XYZ file of C-alpha atoms in Angstrom:
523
model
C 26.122 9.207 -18.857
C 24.089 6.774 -20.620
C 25.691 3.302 -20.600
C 22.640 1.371 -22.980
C 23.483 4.011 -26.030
C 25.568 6.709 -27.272
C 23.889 10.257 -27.711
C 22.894 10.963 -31.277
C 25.546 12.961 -33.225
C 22.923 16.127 -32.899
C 23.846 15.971 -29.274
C 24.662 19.232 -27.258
C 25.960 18.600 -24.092
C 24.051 20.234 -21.433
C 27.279 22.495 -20.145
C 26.529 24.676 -23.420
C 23.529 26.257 -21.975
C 25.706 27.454 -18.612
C 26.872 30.982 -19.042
C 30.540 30.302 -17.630
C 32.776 30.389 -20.317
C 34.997 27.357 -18.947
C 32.227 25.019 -18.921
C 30.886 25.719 -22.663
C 34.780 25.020 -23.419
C 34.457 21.987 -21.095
C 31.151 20.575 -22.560
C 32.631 21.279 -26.540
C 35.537 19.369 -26.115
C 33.189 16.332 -24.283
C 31.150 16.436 -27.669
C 33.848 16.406 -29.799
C 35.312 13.118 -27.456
C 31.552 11.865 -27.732
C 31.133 12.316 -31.598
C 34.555 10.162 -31.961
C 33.376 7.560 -29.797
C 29.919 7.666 -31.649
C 31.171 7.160 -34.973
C 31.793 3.759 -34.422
C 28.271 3.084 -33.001
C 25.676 1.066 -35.061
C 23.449 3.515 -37.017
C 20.135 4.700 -34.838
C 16.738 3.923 -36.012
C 14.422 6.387 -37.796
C 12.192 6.987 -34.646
C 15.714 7.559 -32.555
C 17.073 10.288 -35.117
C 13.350 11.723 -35.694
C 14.107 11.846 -31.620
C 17.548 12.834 -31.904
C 16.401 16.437 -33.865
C 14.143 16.917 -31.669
C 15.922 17.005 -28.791
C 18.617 18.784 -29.777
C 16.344 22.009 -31.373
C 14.975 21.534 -27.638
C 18.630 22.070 -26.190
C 19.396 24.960 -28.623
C 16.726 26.842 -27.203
C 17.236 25.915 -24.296
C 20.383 27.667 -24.359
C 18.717 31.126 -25.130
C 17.009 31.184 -21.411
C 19.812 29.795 -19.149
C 20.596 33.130 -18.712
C 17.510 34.396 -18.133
C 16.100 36.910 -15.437
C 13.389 35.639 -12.946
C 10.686 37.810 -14.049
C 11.627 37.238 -17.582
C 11.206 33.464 -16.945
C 7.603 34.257 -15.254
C 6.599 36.550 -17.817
C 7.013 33.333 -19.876
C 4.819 31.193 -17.958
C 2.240 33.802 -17.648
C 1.823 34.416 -21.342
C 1.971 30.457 -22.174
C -1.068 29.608 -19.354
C -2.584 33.001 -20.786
C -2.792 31.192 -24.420
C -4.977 28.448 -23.446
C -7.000 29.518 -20.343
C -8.679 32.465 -22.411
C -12.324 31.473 -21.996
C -12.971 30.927 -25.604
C -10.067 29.132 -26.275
C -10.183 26.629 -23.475
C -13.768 26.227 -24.434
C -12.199 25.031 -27.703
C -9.705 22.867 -26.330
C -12.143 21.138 -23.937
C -14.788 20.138 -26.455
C -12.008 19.209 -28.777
C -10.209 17.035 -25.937
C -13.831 15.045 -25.708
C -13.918 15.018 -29.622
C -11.262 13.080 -30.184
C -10.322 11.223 -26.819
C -14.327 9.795 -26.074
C -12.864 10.527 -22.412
C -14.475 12.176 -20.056
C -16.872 15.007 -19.898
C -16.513 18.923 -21.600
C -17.351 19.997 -18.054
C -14.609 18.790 -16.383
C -11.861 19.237 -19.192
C -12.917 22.655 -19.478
C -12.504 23.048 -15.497
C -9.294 21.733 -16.276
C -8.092 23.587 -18.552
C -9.691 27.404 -17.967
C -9.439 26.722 -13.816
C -6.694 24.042 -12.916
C -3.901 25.927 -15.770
C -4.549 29.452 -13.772
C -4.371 27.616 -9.870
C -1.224 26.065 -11.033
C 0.814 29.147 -12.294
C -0.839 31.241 -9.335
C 1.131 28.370 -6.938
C 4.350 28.964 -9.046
C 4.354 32.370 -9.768
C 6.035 33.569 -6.496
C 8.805 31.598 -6.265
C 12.005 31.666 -6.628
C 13.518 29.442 -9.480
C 16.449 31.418 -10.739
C 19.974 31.996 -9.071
C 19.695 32.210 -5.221
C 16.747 30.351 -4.246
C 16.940 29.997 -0.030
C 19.450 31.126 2.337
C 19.888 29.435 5.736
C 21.736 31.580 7.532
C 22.048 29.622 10.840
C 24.064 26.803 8.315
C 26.265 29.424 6.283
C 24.234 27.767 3.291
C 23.054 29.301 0.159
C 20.885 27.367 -2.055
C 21.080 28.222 -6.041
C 19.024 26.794 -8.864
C 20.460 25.546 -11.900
C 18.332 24.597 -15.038
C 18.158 20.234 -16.105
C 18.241 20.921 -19.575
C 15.433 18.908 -21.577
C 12.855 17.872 -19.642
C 11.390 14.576 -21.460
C 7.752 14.434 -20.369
C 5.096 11.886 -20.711
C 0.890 13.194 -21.099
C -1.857 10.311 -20.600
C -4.719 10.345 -22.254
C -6.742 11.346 -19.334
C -5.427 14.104 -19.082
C -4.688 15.568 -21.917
C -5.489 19.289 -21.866
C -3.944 20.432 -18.526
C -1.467 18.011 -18.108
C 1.216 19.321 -21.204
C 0.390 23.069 -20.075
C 1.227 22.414 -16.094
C 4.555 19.844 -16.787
C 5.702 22.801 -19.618
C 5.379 25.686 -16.869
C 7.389 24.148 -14.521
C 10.100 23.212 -16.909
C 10.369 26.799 -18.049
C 10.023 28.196 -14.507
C 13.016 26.088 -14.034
C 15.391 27.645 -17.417
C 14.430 24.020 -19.178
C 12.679 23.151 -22.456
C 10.313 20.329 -22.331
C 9.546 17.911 -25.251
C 5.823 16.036 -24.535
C 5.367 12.787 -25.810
C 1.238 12.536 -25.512
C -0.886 9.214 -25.827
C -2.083 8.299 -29.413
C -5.531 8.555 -28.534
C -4.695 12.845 -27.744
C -2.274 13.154 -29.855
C -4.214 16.019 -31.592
C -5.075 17.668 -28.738
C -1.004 17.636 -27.907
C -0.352 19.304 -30.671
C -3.098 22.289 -30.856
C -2.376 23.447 -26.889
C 2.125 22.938 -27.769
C 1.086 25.622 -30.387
C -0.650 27.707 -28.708
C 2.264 27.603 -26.057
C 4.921 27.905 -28.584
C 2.900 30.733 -30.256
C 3.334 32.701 -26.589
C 6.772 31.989 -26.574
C 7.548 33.943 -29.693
C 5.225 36.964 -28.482
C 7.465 36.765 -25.200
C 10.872 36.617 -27.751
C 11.618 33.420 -26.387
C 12.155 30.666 -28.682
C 9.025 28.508 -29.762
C 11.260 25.400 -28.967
C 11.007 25.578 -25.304
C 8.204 23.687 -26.184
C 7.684 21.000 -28.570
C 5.167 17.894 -28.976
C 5.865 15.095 -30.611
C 3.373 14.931 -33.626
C 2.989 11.288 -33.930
C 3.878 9.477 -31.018
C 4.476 5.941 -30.351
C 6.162 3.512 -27.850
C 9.311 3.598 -29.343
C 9.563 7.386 -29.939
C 8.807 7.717 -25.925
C 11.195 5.014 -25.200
C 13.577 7.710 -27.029
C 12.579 10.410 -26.101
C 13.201 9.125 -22.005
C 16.777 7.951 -23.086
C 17.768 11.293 -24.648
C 15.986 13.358 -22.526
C 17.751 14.912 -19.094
C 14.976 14.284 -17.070
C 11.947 12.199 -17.520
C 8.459 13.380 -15.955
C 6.414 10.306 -16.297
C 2.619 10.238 -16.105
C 0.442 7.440 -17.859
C 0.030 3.777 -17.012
C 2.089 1.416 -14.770
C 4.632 0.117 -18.042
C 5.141 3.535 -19.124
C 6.420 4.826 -15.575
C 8.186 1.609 -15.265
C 9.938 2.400 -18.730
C 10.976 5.624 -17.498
C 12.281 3.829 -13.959
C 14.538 1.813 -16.621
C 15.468 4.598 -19.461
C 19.004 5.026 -17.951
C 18.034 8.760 -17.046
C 17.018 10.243 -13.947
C 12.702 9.642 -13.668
C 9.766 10.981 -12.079
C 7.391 9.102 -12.244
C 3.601 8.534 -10.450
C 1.653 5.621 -8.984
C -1.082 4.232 -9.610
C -4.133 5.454 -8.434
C -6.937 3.676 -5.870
C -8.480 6.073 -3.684
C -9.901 5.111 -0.053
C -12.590 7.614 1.692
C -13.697 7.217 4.695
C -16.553 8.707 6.261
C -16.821 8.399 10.255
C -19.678 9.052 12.795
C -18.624 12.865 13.286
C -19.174 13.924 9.774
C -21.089 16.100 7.941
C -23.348 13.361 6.326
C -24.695 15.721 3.809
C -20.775 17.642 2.950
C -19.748 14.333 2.409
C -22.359 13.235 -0.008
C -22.015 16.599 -1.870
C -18.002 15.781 -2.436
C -17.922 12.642 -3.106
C -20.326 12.388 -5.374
C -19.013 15.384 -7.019
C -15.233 13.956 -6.697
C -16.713 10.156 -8.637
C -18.165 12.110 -11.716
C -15.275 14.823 -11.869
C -14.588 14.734 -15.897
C -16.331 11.164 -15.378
C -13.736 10.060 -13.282
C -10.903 10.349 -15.643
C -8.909 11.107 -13.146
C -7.074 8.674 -10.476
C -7.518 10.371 -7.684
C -11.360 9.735 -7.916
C -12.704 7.691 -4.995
C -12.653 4.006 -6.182
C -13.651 3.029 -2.817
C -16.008 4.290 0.202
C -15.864 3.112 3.768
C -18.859 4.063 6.085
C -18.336 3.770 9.939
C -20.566 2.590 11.971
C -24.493 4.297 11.689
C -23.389 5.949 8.888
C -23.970 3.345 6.705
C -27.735 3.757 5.653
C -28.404 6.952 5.808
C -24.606 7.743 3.659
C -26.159 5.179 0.877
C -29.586 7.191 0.918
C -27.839 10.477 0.375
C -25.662 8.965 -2.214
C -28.441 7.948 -4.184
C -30.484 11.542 -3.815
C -27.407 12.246 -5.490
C -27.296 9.807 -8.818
C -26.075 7.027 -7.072
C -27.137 3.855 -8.336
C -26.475 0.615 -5.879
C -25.914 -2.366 -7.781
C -26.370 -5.850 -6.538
C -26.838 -9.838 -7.774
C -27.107 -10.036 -11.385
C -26.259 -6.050 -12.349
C -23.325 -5.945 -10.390
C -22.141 -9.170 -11.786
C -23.058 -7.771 -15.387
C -20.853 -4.430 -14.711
C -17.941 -6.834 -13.030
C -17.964 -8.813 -16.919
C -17.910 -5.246 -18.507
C -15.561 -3.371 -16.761
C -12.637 -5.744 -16.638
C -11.904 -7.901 -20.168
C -9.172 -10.921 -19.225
C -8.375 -9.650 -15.698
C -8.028 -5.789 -17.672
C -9.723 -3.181 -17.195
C -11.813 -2.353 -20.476
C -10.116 1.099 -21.491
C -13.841 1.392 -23.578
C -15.266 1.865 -20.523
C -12.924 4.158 -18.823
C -14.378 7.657 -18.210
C -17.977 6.975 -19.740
C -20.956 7.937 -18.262
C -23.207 6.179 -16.093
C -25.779 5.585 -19.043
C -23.371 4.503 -21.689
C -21.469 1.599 -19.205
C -25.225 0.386 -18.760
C -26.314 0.309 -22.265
C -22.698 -1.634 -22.965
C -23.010 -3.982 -19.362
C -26.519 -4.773 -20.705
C -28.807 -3.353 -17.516
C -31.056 -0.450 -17.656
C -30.106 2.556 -15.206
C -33.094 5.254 -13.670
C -33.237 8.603 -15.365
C -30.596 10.799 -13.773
C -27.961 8.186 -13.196
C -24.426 9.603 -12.389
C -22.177 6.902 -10.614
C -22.733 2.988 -9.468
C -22.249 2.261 -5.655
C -21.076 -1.410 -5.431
C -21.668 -3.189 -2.002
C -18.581 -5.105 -1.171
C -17.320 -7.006 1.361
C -13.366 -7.938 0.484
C -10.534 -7.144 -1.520
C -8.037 -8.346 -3.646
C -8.291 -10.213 -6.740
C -11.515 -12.103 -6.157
C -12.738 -8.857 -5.495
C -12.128 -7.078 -8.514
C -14.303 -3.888 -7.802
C -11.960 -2.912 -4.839
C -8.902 -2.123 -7.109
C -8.730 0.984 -9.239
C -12.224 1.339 -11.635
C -11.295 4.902 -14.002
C -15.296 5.029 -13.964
C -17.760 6.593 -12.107
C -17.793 3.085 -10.214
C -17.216 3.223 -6.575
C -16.742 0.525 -3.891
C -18.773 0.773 -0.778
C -17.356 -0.846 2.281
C -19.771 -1.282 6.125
C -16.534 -0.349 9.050
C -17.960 -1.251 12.668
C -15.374 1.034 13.636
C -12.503 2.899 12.752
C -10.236 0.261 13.307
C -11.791 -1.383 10.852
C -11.996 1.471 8.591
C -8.040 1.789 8.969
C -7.411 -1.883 7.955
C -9.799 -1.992 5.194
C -7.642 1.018 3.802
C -4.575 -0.694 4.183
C -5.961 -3.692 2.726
C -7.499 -2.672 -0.350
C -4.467 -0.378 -0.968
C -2.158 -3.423 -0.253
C -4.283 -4.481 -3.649
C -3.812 -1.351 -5.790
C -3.108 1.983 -5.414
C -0.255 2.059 -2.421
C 1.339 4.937 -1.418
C -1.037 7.504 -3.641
C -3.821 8.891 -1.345
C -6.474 8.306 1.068
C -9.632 10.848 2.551
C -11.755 11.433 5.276
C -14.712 13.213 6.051
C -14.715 13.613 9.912
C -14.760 16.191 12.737
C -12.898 13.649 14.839
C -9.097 14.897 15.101
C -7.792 11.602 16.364
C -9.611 10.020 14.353
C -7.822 11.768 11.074
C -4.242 11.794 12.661
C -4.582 8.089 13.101
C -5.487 7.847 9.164
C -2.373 9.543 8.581
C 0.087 7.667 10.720
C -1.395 3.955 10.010
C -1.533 4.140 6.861
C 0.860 3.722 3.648
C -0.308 6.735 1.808
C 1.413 10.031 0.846
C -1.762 12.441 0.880
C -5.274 12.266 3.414
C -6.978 14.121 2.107
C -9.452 15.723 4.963
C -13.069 16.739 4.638
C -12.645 17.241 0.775
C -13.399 15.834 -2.824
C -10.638 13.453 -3.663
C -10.306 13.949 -7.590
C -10.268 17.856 -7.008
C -7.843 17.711 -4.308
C -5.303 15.449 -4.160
C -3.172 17.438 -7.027
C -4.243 20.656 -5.112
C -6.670 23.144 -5.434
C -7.276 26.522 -4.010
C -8.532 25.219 -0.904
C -5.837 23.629 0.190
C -1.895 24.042 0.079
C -0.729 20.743 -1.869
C 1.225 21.838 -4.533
C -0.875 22.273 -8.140
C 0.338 19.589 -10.407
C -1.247 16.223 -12.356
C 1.885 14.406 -11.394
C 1.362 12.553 -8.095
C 4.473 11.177 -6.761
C 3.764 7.543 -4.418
C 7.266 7.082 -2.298
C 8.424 3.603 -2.501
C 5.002 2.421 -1.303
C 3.662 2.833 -4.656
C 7.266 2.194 -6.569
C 7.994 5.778 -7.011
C 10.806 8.287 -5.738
C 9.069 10.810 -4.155
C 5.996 11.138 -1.754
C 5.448 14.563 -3.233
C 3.461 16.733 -5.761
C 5.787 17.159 -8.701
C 6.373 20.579 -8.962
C 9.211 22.798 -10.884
C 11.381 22.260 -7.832
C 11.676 18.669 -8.921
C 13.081 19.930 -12.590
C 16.089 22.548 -11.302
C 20.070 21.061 -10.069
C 20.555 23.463 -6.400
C 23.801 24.403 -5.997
C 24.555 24.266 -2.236
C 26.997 27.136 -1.273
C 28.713 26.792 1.813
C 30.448 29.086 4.308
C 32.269 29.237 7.290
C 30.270 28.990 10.269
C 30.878 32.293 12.630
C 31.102 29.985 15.655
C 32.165 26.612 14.658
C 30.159 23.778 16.761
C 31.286 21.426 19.142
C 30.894 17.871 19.611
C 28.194 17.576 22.913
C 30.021 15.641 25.840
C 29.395 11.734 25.321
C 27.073 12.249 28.803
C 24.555 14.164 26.858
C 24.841 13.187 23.586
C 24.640 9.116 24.506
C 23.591 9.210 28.594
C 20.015 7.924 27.474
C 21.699 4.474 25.600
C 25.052 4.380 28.166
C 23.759 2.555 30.906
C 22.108 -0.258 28.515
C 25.779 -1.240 27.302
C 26.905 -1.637 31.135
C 29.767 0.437 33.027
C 32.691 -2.280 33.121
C 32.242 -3.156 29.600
C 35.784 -2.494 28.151
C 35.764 -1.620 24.192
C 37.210 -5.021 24.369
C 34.602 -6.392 25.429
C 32.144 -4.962 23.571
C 34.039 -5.519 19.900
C 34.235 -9.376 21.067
C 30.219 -9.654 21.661
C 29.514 -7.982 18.584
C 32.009 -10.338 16.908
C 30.454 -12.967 14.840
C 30.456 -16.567 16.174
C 32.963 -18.739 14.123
């Protein structure tokens, strides 16, 4: 299964948490061939056998839900999102996210954390995720969901206090266990919200297993964990996902993140000021679906800028913008000391003064690329503003600054104009366009739209990823397609309508003869 390293003598193979009898016979006697192929291996490190327990207390108890009920499964993920989203504890959680991250805002962690938790188990709750899932009857297909195993899952520092809670629930809604490797810099915050979860787990009489952090993470431990795991879930920075592309086990994983909004001559001028200024200080833009970059169409232009200001925008030009341009990116990389800070604190560090009630920086540009630093992805309340004559324009500056950064993520508009929108959507390489709606809150759904509610944003192979999707628990089960008889088999459609729009291109007299010799290659 893994061809770079045999499984740790701990192993359990995954058939042992199937209920058939046959394949718990099967999977013991593909152990026992393992274990005699393993003994000859070199010796594993001390991170890989730290690893290696790990994941195989995560398969044991695994094990105890495969053959779990649907509402026993939801009664799980109910009482896990109810351990943290209590007010007073998620106040806890968010103050000590900021506390020992220095990311973001309490604001928006505890948003995150007391709101986003309870959206994202409301989205869940309803479905199906154990045994039959979908019938088509029209196909003679039955669709059945089957648990992964151990779901191996990666939690940025960004993130931190939703991000473990939402990847657990849809492990467990799927029968899996989940181990969460978290950043360094939240590596405390991991562990306090895994115990909470584990702590609902035993009040459920599940095993507190299901769930498990690793205490003190590191590169190599992750590395690990994604080799040993089942299934990698993969959120954090480009190398990370990239590891997790190359672990040798089946990845999701996210893009990276460089928001275009566009805001056109139909829109509400005053809606769209409200949302995205709201959507560039969200947890102090922590997030990466914050808008890094703003086109205004046409007359828009001025009057947008004004009601960006009224709003704690600050436009910087000349010397302040050049100031903020040496600040925010250190060696051609973007100062992480910077990331999610506020508006006051980037000054003081960039060396220019800011007016009282500062919120975000508006930075007139006028290109993209890597001359033009400022129109790839910021993580600060820093936005790009771009002057479209048209939408035209509007489309290929998208396309062009995303060509930079961010491909294949996500895209807005504020407009009224429905062709306008629909061309957004078909000429551009995005997987989500977002309309008339703050970009940070939306993209990973909210209640006010129906995007599935998840911090895992998948990019398609624009943006180097898999899927186009939100990463849901559908993305963490194996479906079992069952397949009947039709009643009425089908029959093949007569060659006149299945190929009588393409026939008369290939000529009548052309014999197959014929045809096979034009197609030939020349010698």
């Amino acid at each position: 299964r893994k061809a770079s390293r045999p499984r740790p003598s701990a192993y359990i193979h995954p058939m042992l948490s199937l209920p058939s009898r046959a394949a718990r016979s099967l999977a013991a006697r593909s152990s026992a061939r393992w274990l005699a192929t393993a003994a000859a291996a070199p010796p594993l490190s001390a991170d890989a056998q730290e690893v290696a327990a790990l994941v195989a207390r995560s398969r044991a108890a695994q094990a105890q839900i495969a053959d779990y009920s649907q509402q026993q499964v939801d009664d799980l993920i109910t009482a896990m999102v109810w351990s943290i989203a209590q007010e007073d504890v998620a106040k806890r959680i968010a103050q000590h996210t900021v506390d020992e991250t220095q990311l973001g805002n309490y604001d928006g962690k505890y948003l995150k954390i007391f709101r986003k938790t309870r959206a994202a188990l409301m989205d869940i709750i309803d479905d199906k995720s154990v045994g039959v899932i979908e019938e088509l009857p029209e196909r003679g297909v039955v669709k059945i969901a089957k648990p992964v195993g151990v779901i191996g899952a990666l939690s940025p520092s960004t993130n931190p206090e939703a991000t473990p809670v939402i990847k657990s629930i849809a492990a467990v809604k799927g029968r899996n266990s989940i181990i969460i490797a978290p950043h360094p810099r939240a590596q405390k915050t991991n562990a306090l919200i895994v115990e909470l979860m584990r702590g609902a787990l035993v009040r459920m009489g599940a095993p507190a297993d299901l769930v498990i952090g690793i205490d003190n993470p590191s590169v190599a431990k992750t590395n690990d964990l994604m080799q040993q795991a089942d299934r990698v879930l993969a959120t954090g920075g480009g190398a990370m996902v990239k590891a997790a592309y190359s672990s040798g086990t089946p990845a999701l994983g996210v893009g990276a993140g460089n928001a275009v909004v566009t805001v056109d001559e139909s829109a509400d001028l005053d809606d769209a000021a409200d949302k995205i200024a709201l959507s560039k200080t969200l947890d102090l833009a922590a997030s990466c679906s914050s808008d890094n970059s703003v086109v205004l169409v046409g007359s828009t232009y001025e009057p947008m800028i004004a009601k960006l200001q009224a709003r704690g925008g600050v436009v910087l030009r000349g010397a302040e913008k050049a100031k903020l341009q040496a600040a925010l990116w250190k060696d051609g990389h973007l100062n992480s000391k910077l990331v999610a800070q506020s508006a006051d604190n980037i000054a003081r560090i960039a060396g220019f003064e800011v007016p009282d009630g500062a919120r975000f920086f508006i930075v007139p540009e006028d290109g993209y690329g890597p001359a033009h630093p400022f129109s790839g992805e910021k993580m600060t309340v820093t936005m790009a503003l771009y002057h479209a004559p048209d939408m035209d324009a509007a489309i290929a500056l998208t396309n062009g600054i995303q060509a930079y950064q961010g491909q294949g993520h996500s895209c807005g508009i504020y407009s009224t104009n429905d062709e306008h929108i629909l061309r957004l959507a078909l000429e551009t390489k995005t997987s989500r366009v977002l309309v008339n709606q703050p970009q940070a809150a939306s993209n990973s759904g909210n209640l006010w739209n129906g995007l599935r509610q998840t911090f895992s944003l998948g990019c398609g192979s624009w943006g180097g990823t898999s899927i186009s999707h939100n990463i849901t628990w559908q993305d963490l089960v194996n479906t079992t397609y069952l397949s009947r008889p039709l009643a009425v088999p089908k029959e093949l459609t007569a060659d006149e309508d299945l190929f009588g729009r393409v026939k008369d291109k290939f000529g009548i007299e052309q014999t197959s003869e014929r045809l096979i010799a034009a197609a030939a290659p020349a010698r």
